[in-house]
Each structure stands twice: as structure tokens, then as C-alpha cells.
Short mmCIF file of C-alpha atoms in Angstrom, two decimals:
data_model
loop_
_atom_site.label_atom_id
_atom_site.label_comp_id
_atom_site.label_asym_id
_atom_site.label_seq_id
_atom_site.Cartn_x
_atom_site.Cartn_y
_atom_site.Cartn_z
CA MET A 1 -60.98 -60.30 74.94
CA ALA A 2 -64.33 -58.50 74.70
CA LEU A 3 -64.67 -55.50 77.00
CA HIS A 4 -67.60 -56.97 78.95
CA ALA A 5 -65.64 -60.15 79.64
CA ALA A 6 -62.86 -58.14 81.30
CA VAL A 7 -65.13 -55.96 83.46
CA THR A 8 -65.67 -57.32 86.96
CA LEU A 9 -68.61 -55.75 88.79
CA VAL A 10 -68.99 -56.18 92.53
CA ARG A 11 -72.67 -55.60 93.10
CA GLU A 12 -72.36 -55.71 96.90
CA SER A 13 -69.70 -52.97 96.88
CA GLU A 14 -70.34 -49.51 98.24
CA ILE A 15 -68.85 -48.16 95.00
CA PRO A 16 -71.65 -47.51 92.49
CA LEU A 17 -71.73 -49.69 89.39
CA THR A 18 -71.28 -46.59 87.24
CA SER A 19 -68.06 -45.73 89.05
CA GLN A 20 -66.79 -49.30 88.76
CA ILE A 21 -67.26 -49.28 84.98
CA GLN A 22 -65.76 -45.83 84.74
CA ARG A 23 -62.68 -46.75 86.79
CA PHE A 24 -62.10 -49.95 84.82
CA ILE A 25 -62.20 -48.23 81.41
CA LYS A 26 -60.02 -45.36 82.65
CA LYS A 27 -57.43 -47.86 83.94
CA GLU A 28 -57.40 -49.79 80.65
CA VAL A 29 -56.94 -46.57 78.68
CA THR A 30 -54.20 -45.28 80.99
CA GLU A 31 -52.26 -48.57 80.87
CA GLY A 32 -52.48 -48.75 77.09
CA VAL A 33 -54.75 -51.79 76.88
CA LEU A 34 -57.42 -49.73 75.14
CA HIS A 35 -55.58 -47.83 72.42
CA PRO A 36 -56.46 -44.42 70.96
CA GLY A 37 -59.20 -44.81 68.37
CA THR A 38 -60.50 -48.10 69.82
CA ARG A 39 -64.27 -48.30 69.36
CA LEU A 40 -66.19 -49.35 72.48
CA PRO A 41 -69.46 -51.31 72.56
CA SER A 42 -72.64 -49.28 72.38
CA SER A 43 -74.16 -48.40 75.74
CA ARG A 44 -77.07 -50.76 75.03
CA ARG A 45 -74.79 -53.67 74.09
CA LEU A 46 -72.46 -53.25 77.07
CA ALA A 47 -75.40 -52.87 79.46
CA ASP A 48 -76.95 -56.09 78.14
CA ASP A 49 -73.63 -57.92 78.40
CA LEU A 50 -73.04 -56.75 81.96
CA GLY A 51 -76.62 -57.21 83.08
CA VAL A 52 -77.07 -53.62 84.22
CA SER A 53 -79.37 -50.77 83.32
CA ARG A 54 -78.40 -48.88 80.18
CA SER A 55 -78.43 -45.64 82.17
CA VAL A 56 -75.52 -47.00 84.23
CA VAL A 57 -73.32 -47.34 81.14
CA VAL A 58 -74.56 -44.07 79.61
CA GLU A 59 -73.55 -42.24 82.77
CA ALA A 60 -70.11 -43.94 82.87
CA TYR A 61 -69.44 -43.11 79.23
CA GLY A 62 -70.61 -39.54 79.74
CA GLN A 63 -68.25 -38.98 82.66
CA LEU A 64 -65.29 -40.43 80.72
CA ILE A 65 -66.10 -38.18 77.77
CA ALA A 66 -66.18 -35.18 80.11
CA GLU A 67 -62.79 -36.17 81.55
CA GLY A 68 -61.28 -36.51 78.07
CA TYR A 69 -60.78 -40.28 77.94
CA LEU A 70 -63.53 -41.08 75.45
CA GLU A 71 -65.22 -39.24 72.62
CA ALA A 72 -68.54 -39.67 70.82
CA VAL A 73 -67.98 -39.74 67.07
CA GLN A 74 -70.96 -39.36 64.77
CA GLY A 75 -71.48 -42.56 62.85
CA ALA A 76 -68.72 -44.36 64.77
CA GLY A 77 -70.12 -44.56 68.31
CA THR A 78 -67.98 -44.09 71.40
CA GLN A 79 -64.23 -44.56 71.17
CA VAL A 80 -61.01 -43.82 73.02
CA VAL A 81 -59.83 -40.31 72.13
CA ARG A 82 -57.17 -40.29 69.44
CA HIS A 83 -55.04 -37.48 70.85
CA LEU A 84 -54.01 -39.29 74.02
CA ASP A 85 -50.24 -39.74 74.26
CA PRO A 86 -49.68 -43.47 73.81
CA ALA A 87 -47.10 -45.31 75.81
CA ALA A 88 -43.64 -45.13 74.30
CA PRO A 89 -43.55 -47.77 71.60
CA ALA A 90 -40.99 -50.52 71.70
CA PRO A 91 -38.10 -49.84 69.35
CA PRO A 92 -38.53 -51.67 66.07
CA VAL A 93 -36.73 -54.96 65.75
CA ALA A 94 -33.78 -54.54 63.44
CA SER A 95 -34.00 -56.38 60.17
CA LEU A 96 -31.82 -59.46 60.12
CA LEU A 97 -29.94 -57.93 57.22
CA ASP A 98 -30.02 -54.22 58.09
CA ASP A 99 -27.06 -51.99 58.78
CA GLY A 100 -27.69 -51.71 62.50
CA HIS A 101 -29.57 -48.42 62.23
CA ALA A 102 -33.15 -49.67 62.13
CA GLY A 103 -35.51 -47.24 63.75
CA ARG A 104 -33.05 -44.36 63.39
CA ARG A 105 -34.73 -41.08 62.55
CA ASP A 106 -32.87 -39.48 59.70
CA PRO A 107 -33.36 -35.81 58.87
CA ALA A 108 -35.67 -35.11 55.98
CA VAL A 109 -33.85 -35.14 52.67
CA ARG A 110 -34.95 -33.98 49.27
CA TRP A 111 -33.27 -36.79 47.35
CA ASP A 112 -32.81 -40.14 49.12
CA LEU A 113 -29.97 -41.94 47.32
CA ARG A 114 -29.45 -44.67 49.90
CA PRO A 115 -29.52 -48.22 48.51
CA GLY A 116 -31.65 -51.02 49.85
CA GLY A 117 -35.20 -49.80 49.31
CA GLY A 118 -37.66 -51.09 46.78
CA ASN A 119 -39.30 -49.24 43.92
CA VAL A 120 -42.40 -48.66 46.00
CA PRO A 121 -43.67 -45.55 44.14
CA GLY A 122 -43.76 -47.61 40.96
CA PHE A 123 -45.65 -50.52 42.50
CA PRO A 124 -48.20 -51.76 39.92
CA ARG A 125 -51.26 -51.38 42.10
CA ARG A 126 -53.90 -51.90 39.42
CA GLU A 127 -52.28 -54.98 37.89
CA TRP A 128 -51.51 -56.46 41.29
CA LEU A 129 -55.10 -55.97 42.42
CA ALA A 130 -56.36 -57.66 39.25
CA SER A 131 -54.02 -60.62 39.81
CA TYR A 132 -55.03 -60.84 43.46
CA GLN A 133 -58.72 -60.82 42.56
CA ARG A 134 -58.26 -63.51 39.92
CA ALA A 135 -56.34 -65.66 42.35
CA LEU A 136 -58.98 -65.23 45.03
CA ASN A 137 -61.89 -65.85 42.66
CA THR A 138 -60.41 -69.01 41.17
CA ALA A 139 -58.90 -70.58 44.28
CA ASP A 140 -60.77 -73.62 45.51
CA PRO A 141 -61.17 -74.12 49.27
CA SER A 142 -58.21 -76.49 49.48
CA ALA A 143 -55.92 -73.79 48.06
CA LEU A 144 -56.64 -71.61 51.11
CA ASP A 145 -55.38 -74.26 53.53
CA TYR A 146 -51.82 -74.20 54.85
CA PRO A 147 -49.56 -74.30 51.78
CA PRO A 148 -46.75 -76.82 51.29
CA LEU A 149 -43.63 -75.69 53.13
CA ALA A 150 -41.82 -75.24 49.83
CA GLY A 151 -44.63 -73.07 48.46
CA ASP A 152 -47.81 -73.32 46.43
CA PRO A 153 -47.28 -75.63 43.41
CA ARG A 154 -48.64 -73.02 40.96
CA LEU A 155 -46.14 -70.38 42.01
CA ARG A 156 -43.27 -72.87 42.05
CA LEU A 157 -44.13 -73.81 38.48
CA GLU A 158 -44.29 -70.19 37.34
CA LEU A 159 -41.05 -69.37 39.14
CA ALA A 160 -39.26 -72.33 37.55
CA ARG A 161 -40.41 -71.10 34.14
CA TYR A 162 -39.43 -67.51 34.88
CA LEU A 163 -36.03 -68.39 36.33
CA GLY A 164 -35.21 -70.58 33.36
CA ARG A 165 -36.37 -68.01 30.81
CA MET A 166 -34.92 -64.90 32.43
CA CYS A 167 -31.94 -66.16 34.39
CA GLY A 168 -30.91 -69.45 32.78
CA VAL A 169 -31.49 -71.26 36.09
CA ARG A 170 -31.61 -75.05 35.71
CA SER A 171 -34.30 -76.30 38.06
CA THR A 172 -37.64 -78.04 38.23
CA PRO A 173 -40.66 -76.78 40.21
CA ALA A 174 -39.81 -79.43 42.80
CA GLN A 175 -36.46 -77.71 43.41
CA VAL A 176 -37.99 -74.25 44.03
CA MET A 177 -38.88 -72.98 47.50
CA VAL A 178 -40.92 -69.84 48.17
CA THR A 179 -39.69 -67.83 51.16
CA ALA A 180 -40.64 -64.70 53.06
CA GLY A 181 -37.78 -62.79 51.44
CA PHE A 182 -34.00 -63.28 51.35
CA ALA A 183 -33.56 -62.90 55.11
CA GLN A 184 -35.59 -66.04 55.76
CA ALA A 185 -33.84 -67.86 52.93
CA LEU A 186 -30.42 -67.08 54.41
CA GLY A 187 -31.65 -67.99 57.87
CA LEU A 188 -32.77 -71.41 56.65
CA LEU A 189 -29.47 -71.97 54.85
CA THR A 190 -27.37 -71.06 57.88
CA ALA A 191 -29.46 -73.49 59.93
CA VAL A 192 -28.81 -76.31 57.48
CA LEU A 193 -25.10 -75.77 56.72
CA PRO A 194 -23.86 -77.31 60.02
CA GLN A 195 -25.68 -80.53 59.03
CA LEU A 196 -23.30 -80.62 56.04
CA ARG A 197 -20.31 -80.16 58.39
CA ILE A 198 -19.92 -76.58 57.25
CA THR A 199 -19.19 -74.21 60.12
CA ALA A 200 -17.92 -71.14 58.24
CA LEU A 201 -19.52 -69.00 55.54
CA ALA A 202 -17.40 -66.79 53.31
CA ILE A 203 -18.87 -63.38 52.50
CA GLU A 204 -17.86 -60.50 50.25
CA ASN A 205 -15.92 -57.57 51.72
CA PRO A 206 -17.17 -54.97 51.15
CA GLY A 207 -20.64 -56.41 51.20
CA HIS A 208 -24.01 -55.92 52.80
CA PRO A 209 -23.28 -54.25 56.16
CA GLY A 210 -25.52 -56.54 58.15
CA GLN A 211 -24.47 -59.90 56.73
CA ARG A 212 -21.40 -60.47 58.86
CA ARG A 213 -23.40 -59.95 62.04
CA PHE A 214 -26.25 -62.07 60.71
CA VAL A 215 -23.95 -64.97 59.85
CA HIS A 216 -22.20 -64.74 63.22
CA GLU A 217 -25.45 -64.66 65.17
CA SER A 218 -26.66 -67.67 63.18
CA GLY A 219 -23.84 -69.71 64.68
CA LEU A 220 -21.50 -69.76 61.70
CA ARG A 221 -18.08 -68.14 61.41
CA PRO A 222 -18.12 -65.33 58.82
CA VAL A 223 -15.05 -65.23 56.58
CA PRO A 224 -14.74 -61.84 54.79
CA LEU A 225 -13.09 -62.05 51.35
CA PRO A 226 -11.83 -59.17 49.18
CA VAL A 227 -13.66 -57.90 46.10
CA ASP A 228 -12.11 -56.08 43.14
CA GLY A 229 -13.14 -55.06 39.64
CA GLU A 230 -13.68 -58.70 38.67
CA GLY A 231 -15.82 -59.48 41.69
CA LEU A 232 -15.00 -61.94 44.48
CA ASP A 233 -11.36 -62.99 44.86
CA VAL A 234 -11.72 -66.75 44.34
CA GLY A 235 -8.05 -67.35 45.17
CA ALA A 236 -8.63 -65.89 48.62
CA LEU A 237 -11.68 -68.12 48.97
CA ALA A 238 -9.66 -71.23 48.18
CA ALA A 239 -7.03 -70.23 50.73
CA SER A 240 -9.60 -69.51 53.46
CA GLY A 241 -10.60 -73.12 54.08
CA ALA A 242 -14.30 -72.23 53.92
CA ARG A 243 -16.64 -74.65 52.11
CA ALA A 244 -19.55 -72.26 51.59
CA VAL A 245 -19.70 -68.76 50.16
CA LEU A 246 -22.38 -66.08 49.80
CA VAL A 247 -21.81 -64.11 46.61
CA THR A 248 -23.55 -61.52 44.38
CA PRO A 249 -22.00 -62.45 41.01
CA ALA A 250 -24.22 -60.49 38.62
CA HIS A 251 -24.08 -57.14 40.41
CA GLN A 252 -21.86 -57.05 43.47
CA PHE A 253 -23.12 -54.96 46.34
CA PRO A 254 -21.94 -52.26 46.91
CA THR A 255 -19.18 -51.99 44.25
CA GLY A 256 -21.40 -52.88 41.28
CA ALA A 257 -18.76 -55.26 39.88
CA THR A 258 -19.79 -58.29 37.83
CA LEU A 259 -17.98 -61.56 38.50
CA SER A 260 -15.76 -62.11 35.47
CA ALA A 261 -16.04 -65.21 33.29
CA ARG A 262 -12.70 -66.59 34.44
CA ARG A 263 -13.62 -66.14 38.10
CA ARG A 264 -16.99 -67.79 37.52
CA GLU A 265 -15.15 -70.80 36.15
CA ALA A 266 -12.71 -70.72 39.06
CA LEU A 267 -15.54 -70.48 41.57
CA VAL A 268 -17.30 -73.49 40.08
CA ARG A 269 -14.03 -75.48 40.09
CA TRP A 270 -13.55 -74.58 43.76
CA ALA A 271 -17.06 -75.85 44.60
CA HIS A 272 -16.39 -79.19 42.88
CA GLU A 273 -12.96 -79.61 44.47
CA VAL A 274 -14.03 -78.99 48.07
CA ASP A 275 -17.60 -80.27 47.70
CA GLY A 276 -18.62 -76.75 48.59
CA LEU A 277 -21.82 -74.73 48.37
CA ILE A 278 -22.31 -71.38 46.62
CA ILE A 279 -25.22 -69.19 47.69
CA GLU A 280 -25.97 -66.93 44.73
CA ASP A 281 -27.80 -63.80 45.85
CA ASP A 282 -29.39 -62.37 42.68
CA TYR A 283 -31.07 -59.60 44.64
CA ASP A 284 -31.87 -57.23 41.77
CA ARG A 285 -32.63 -59.56 38.86
CA GLY A 286 -34.80 -57.72 36.36
CA LEU A 287 -33.24 -54.34 37.20
CA TRP A 288 -30.50 -54.05 34.59
CA TYR A 289 -30.49 -51.11 32.22
CA GLU A 290 -26.99 -50.86 30.77
CA ARG A 291 -27.30 -50.11 27.07
CA GLY A 292 -25.76 -52.63 24.70
CA ALA A 293 -25.00 -55.27 27.34
CA GLY A 294 -27.14 -58.06 28.68
CA ARG A 295 -27.18 -59.19 32.27
CA PRO A 296 -25.07 -62.31 32.91
CA LEU A 297 -27.02 -65.53 33.25
CA ALA A 298 -27.21 -67.14 36.66
CA LEU A 299 -24.06 -68.73 38.02
CA GLN A 300 -26.29 -71.62 39.11
CA ARG A 301 -26.58 -72.96 35.55
CA LEU A 302 -22.85 -73.85 35.62
CA ALA A 303 -23.11 -76.06 38.71
CA PRO A 304 -26.73 -76.81 39.70
CA ASP A 305 -25.62 -79.37 42.28
CA HIS A 306 -23.39 -76.90 44.12
CA VAL A 307 -25.29 -73.60 43.85
CA VAL A 308 -28.37 -72.32 45.65
CA TYR A 309 -29.93 -69.53 43.62
CA ALA A 310 -31.78 -66.91 45.69
CA GLY A 311 -34.04 -64.15 44.37
CA THR A 312 -36.58 -61.71 45.72
CA ALA A 313 -39.40 -59.37 44.69
CA SER A 314 -38.26 -56.72 47.16
CA LYS A 315 -36.38 -54.57 44.64
CA SER A 316 -38.59 -55.07 41.59
CA MET A 317 -41.94 -54.90 43.43
CA ALA A 318 -41.93 -53.89 47.11
CA PRO A 319 -40.15 -55.08 50.28
CA GLY A 320 -43.50 -55.25 52.06
CA LEU A 321 -44.55 -58.25 49.97
CA CYS A 322 -41.95 -60.29 51.89
CA LEU A 323 -41.61 -62.60 48.89
CA GLY A 324 -38.51 -64.47 47.81
CA TRP A 325 -37.46 -67.79 46.34
CA LEU A 326 -34.72 -70.37 46.23
CA ALA A 327 -33.69 -72.88 43.58
CA ALA A 328 -31.71 -75.56 45.39
CA PRO A 329 -30.39 -79.06 44.79
CA ALA A 330 -33.09 -81.58 45.72
CA PRO A 331 -31.26 -83.12 48.73
CA LEU A 332 -30.63 -79.67 50.20
CA LEU A 333 -34.24 -78.60 49.61
CA ASP A 334 -35.42 -81.49 51.77
CA ARG A 335 -33.23 -80.25 54.61
CA LEU A 336 -34.47 -76.69 54.13
CA GLN A 337 -38.08 -77.82 54.41
CA ARG A 338 -37.37 -79.69 57.65
CA ALA A 339 -35.66 -76.58 59.04
CA ARG A 340 -38.60 -74.44 58.00
CA ALA A 341 -41.09 -76.77 59.69
CA ARG A 342 -39.59 -75.59 62.99
CA GLN A 343 -40.19 -71.93 62.11
CA ASP A 344 -43.53 -71.45 60.36
CA LEU A 345 -46.19 -73.08 58.22
CA GLY A 346 -45.29 -71.47 54.91
CA THR A 347 -45.55 -68.15 53.10
CA ASP A 348 -48.88 -66.30 52.80
CA VAL A 349 -50.78 -68.37 50.25
CA LEU A 350 -52.86 -65.55 48.75
CA THR A 351 -49.73 -63.54 47.97
CA GLN A 352 -48.26 -66.65 46.35
CA LEU A 353 -51.34 -67.23 44.21
CA ALA A 354 -51.46 -63.57 43.20
CA PHE A 355 -47.82 -63.56 42.18
CA ALA A 356 -48.34 -66.77 40.21
CA GLU A 357 -51.10 -64.96 38.29
CA PHE A 358 -48.85 -61.92 37.92
CA LEU A 359 -46.12 -64.04 36.33
CA HIS A 360 -48.39 -66.23 34.23
CA GLY A 361 -50.27 -63.36 32.60
CA GLY A 362 -47.14 -61.41 31.67
CA ALA A 363 -47.89 -58.54 34.07
CA TYR A 364 -44.49 -58.93 35.73
CA ASP A 365 -42.67 -58.55 32.41
CA ARG A 366 -44.71 -55.46 31.54
CA HIS A 367 -44.04 -54.01 34.97
CA LEU A 368 -40.29 -54.51 34.55
CA ARG A 369 -40.32 -52.74 31.21
CA ARG A 370 -42.08 -49.73 32.73
CA LEU A 371 -39.79 -49.80 35.74
CA GLY A 372 -36.81 -50.00 33.39
CA ALA A 373 -37.70 -46.74 31.70
CA LEU A 374 -38.10 -45.06 35.10
CA CYS A 375 -34.83 -46.47 36.44
CA ARG A 376 -32.91 -45.47 33.32
CA SER A 377 -34.15 -41.89 33.53
CA ARG A 378 -33.08 -41.74 37.19
CA HIS A 379 -29.70 -43.21 36.33
CA ASP A 380 -29.10 -40.76 33.47
CA ALA A 381 -30.11 -37.82 35.65
CA LEU A 382 -27.70 -38.95 38.38
CA LEU A 383 -24.81 -39.33 35.93
CA GLU A 384 -25.50 -35.88 34.51
CA ALA A 385 -25.57 -34.36 38.00
CA VAL A 386 -22.30 -36.08 38.96
CA HIS A 387 -20.64 -34.85 35.76
CA ARG A 388 -21.89 -31.31 36.33
CA HIS A 389 -21.37 -30.91 40.06
CA LEU A 390 -18.54 -33.37 40.81
CA PRO A 391 -16.01 -32.85 38.03
CA GLY A 392 -13.36 -35.51 38.08
CA ALA A 393 -15.51 -38.03 39.94
CA ALA A 394 -15.69 -41.53 38.45
CA VAL A 395 -18.76 -43.76 38.47
CA THR A 396 -17.81 -47.41 38.82
CA GLY A 397 -19.72 -50.65 38.54
CA ARG A 398 -22.44 -51.70 36.15
CA PRO A 399 -26.04 -50.53 36.57
CA PRO A 400 -28.85 -53.01 37.15
CA ASP A 401 -31.34 -53.47 34.29
CA CYS A 402 -35.09 -53.52 33.94
CA THR A 403 -35.28 -53.92 30.18
CA ARG A 404 -34.21 -57.47 29.52
CA THR A 405 -37.55 -59.24 29.74
#
């Protein structure tokens, strides 16, 4: 609401108009309605809007400046002072998939080795800006309307091409859905599973620390299953009675194990036998830098009718893009779209168009190659430090790769 629309002047009051304006602005600043740095209307504009003499507003502003509520900034007019202590902010909402420590203030560290973040320092700003500009310059007016719930057709086409070329995913653009990251994708899936008479979701143990809570709060029963050097224990899955499982077959988190070929085959057999659903979380596709070994192709290619493939740009680009995707069987995708219609009207269309340009022009492949060199140097430095300072320590798991483009 504009400031003048909120000010109520009582012209018959014994309180001068200047004091009324002054008291109102002071109250709004004190209660946090007018935030530090907020620019106020010029004295001439506010006087015209309120129907008072300009001198009335000038005097009110002057008094508030003298009392330390406002400040006159050259070239920026009059604004609320920036050094006022704001009201205590609300604690940040924990990410649906965080470890329960969102908002925690950790002591400053020289080397942050915690997993989960993106490669933000390596974000390709120049190439992304060029893709964004091309997308904006070439988009017709209809492209800036609400996008289809499954995503803009151009990005779905580019993703289908990319997923087939890079991951071996068997899908058409019509089977791809663009999401606001993996958290939304998993939220949509947990909303749809009960419609398939699935009330439990098996998860890896150890796994992502927030997943068990997320699954439980979504209304499903989480079923933790053991993980070893070959990945998920499929025998334990078969014995659990669950008909859906969330798995990271290419690069298990946090052990780094890769689901072995025999367990991949067993997992696919299980899905066919129980008419089950596998949610394949390929969270770090494109970040694989083990020398002499290629990253396994997607599990989805072995059973396209029983696997939902999920990917994200959070690790390869930046979490702040909030960009992810699903490749799902057509009947399930219809259910996912109906579930999404109750949540939002689709992912930011300009980000979708920019990423479509980024994929189409090869900028994403080039970015992954550059990121691969950076990741490999970090990995080699870490291994050297472990060997030097932690003699006898063993490094397990396989590293993710950025070179296979």
C-alpha cells in the first residue's frame, strides 16, 4: 500500500497535521512496517497526495530526521535509516530435505567439506546471462504466460535429448516434467503414491538425513533399508513388503557406493514382481571424475514403466536456480500434473527458457568440462591431504564425475 493511502489525517483534531504525519511514520518504522532503507515519497509528492501544504511534510520529515528515524540521502531522497535494529526475523523454514539444522550458525571454517551444497563459485555467469538474454529476446508474448504444468515444451525437448544422450534415459518430451528442484519432485510423488495403493516408501540407510522425516510428514511410512558396498540391499527390500523405493544407484549418498549390476537386475525384477515403483535420484549426474571408468547409465533404461528418473541442476549449477526434472511413465505423469495443479502454476518460465538455450547451445556441456577439472583438482588435493595427515585412513566410494559429456 502506498504511504499516503495508509495515512489518516484528522483535520479537526487539536493535534497539528505535522505531528499526525510524524507520529504515523514513527509508528510504522517502530513496528517494522517501514523497513530500514525504505525510500519515502518526496515531500512534494506526499503533500500533493495528502492534500496538505508541502511545508507540513517538510517539517514532519525534518523532525523524524532529527530524532534518528529518517535520513536524507543525496540522490536517493528521504529514507528510513539503515542502522535501526530490525525486529527479530522469523527463523528460516527448514528445507524439506535438510538435516534439521537449517538456520544454525556454524563457526567460520577455512575449508567447508560438508556435502549438499552446489558449485556456486563456479557458476557460469557470463554464459548463463547470454542464454537468458537470448531466451528473453526470442520469446514471443505467449511464451511468457503461465507455462504448462509439466514445463515449457522447449525445455522438455532439450531435457529428453540430454537425458537420453548423457544418461541413457528412455523417455519422450511428453514424459518429462520440470520441477522446482528434487524436493518438489519428491513431494509430488509422495502425494501420488497413495493413489496407487502404496502407503510405504523404502529409503536407503544410511541416506539423506532429512528424507525419513520428509517421507513420514508426507503421510507415508518410511522403511529404512541397509546399504553396503554394492548399494541397496534388494533382498531386504523384497522382505520389507514395500512397493516403492527411493534409491541413489549411480552414487549412493553418503557411502559413495554404486549399485552393482546384479543388484540392478534384482531391483528391476522386484519392481516387475510386485508392480512396484523405483524413484531413481540421480542427484549429481554430470559430476563424475573417476579416471578410467564411466558413470553407470540410468537404472530407468532397464524398466521405463517402473522407474521415475529424477535429476537436478542444484549440484552442477546452483541450488538457487530451484530447477529439477522428472522422467516418468505417462500414466504417472498425468497424476503428477493433477497433484501439482493444487500447489502452483508451474516453474519460472524464464529460467526454463534460459536453461533450454543453455542445453541447446552446448554451454552446459562446456560448463561441466570446466567444472570437472575444478572438481578433480579438489578431489586430488583432498586425497593427498588424507594420505599425508591421516595415515591408515581409507577413502571409500566412487567420486562423481564432470568429464563425461
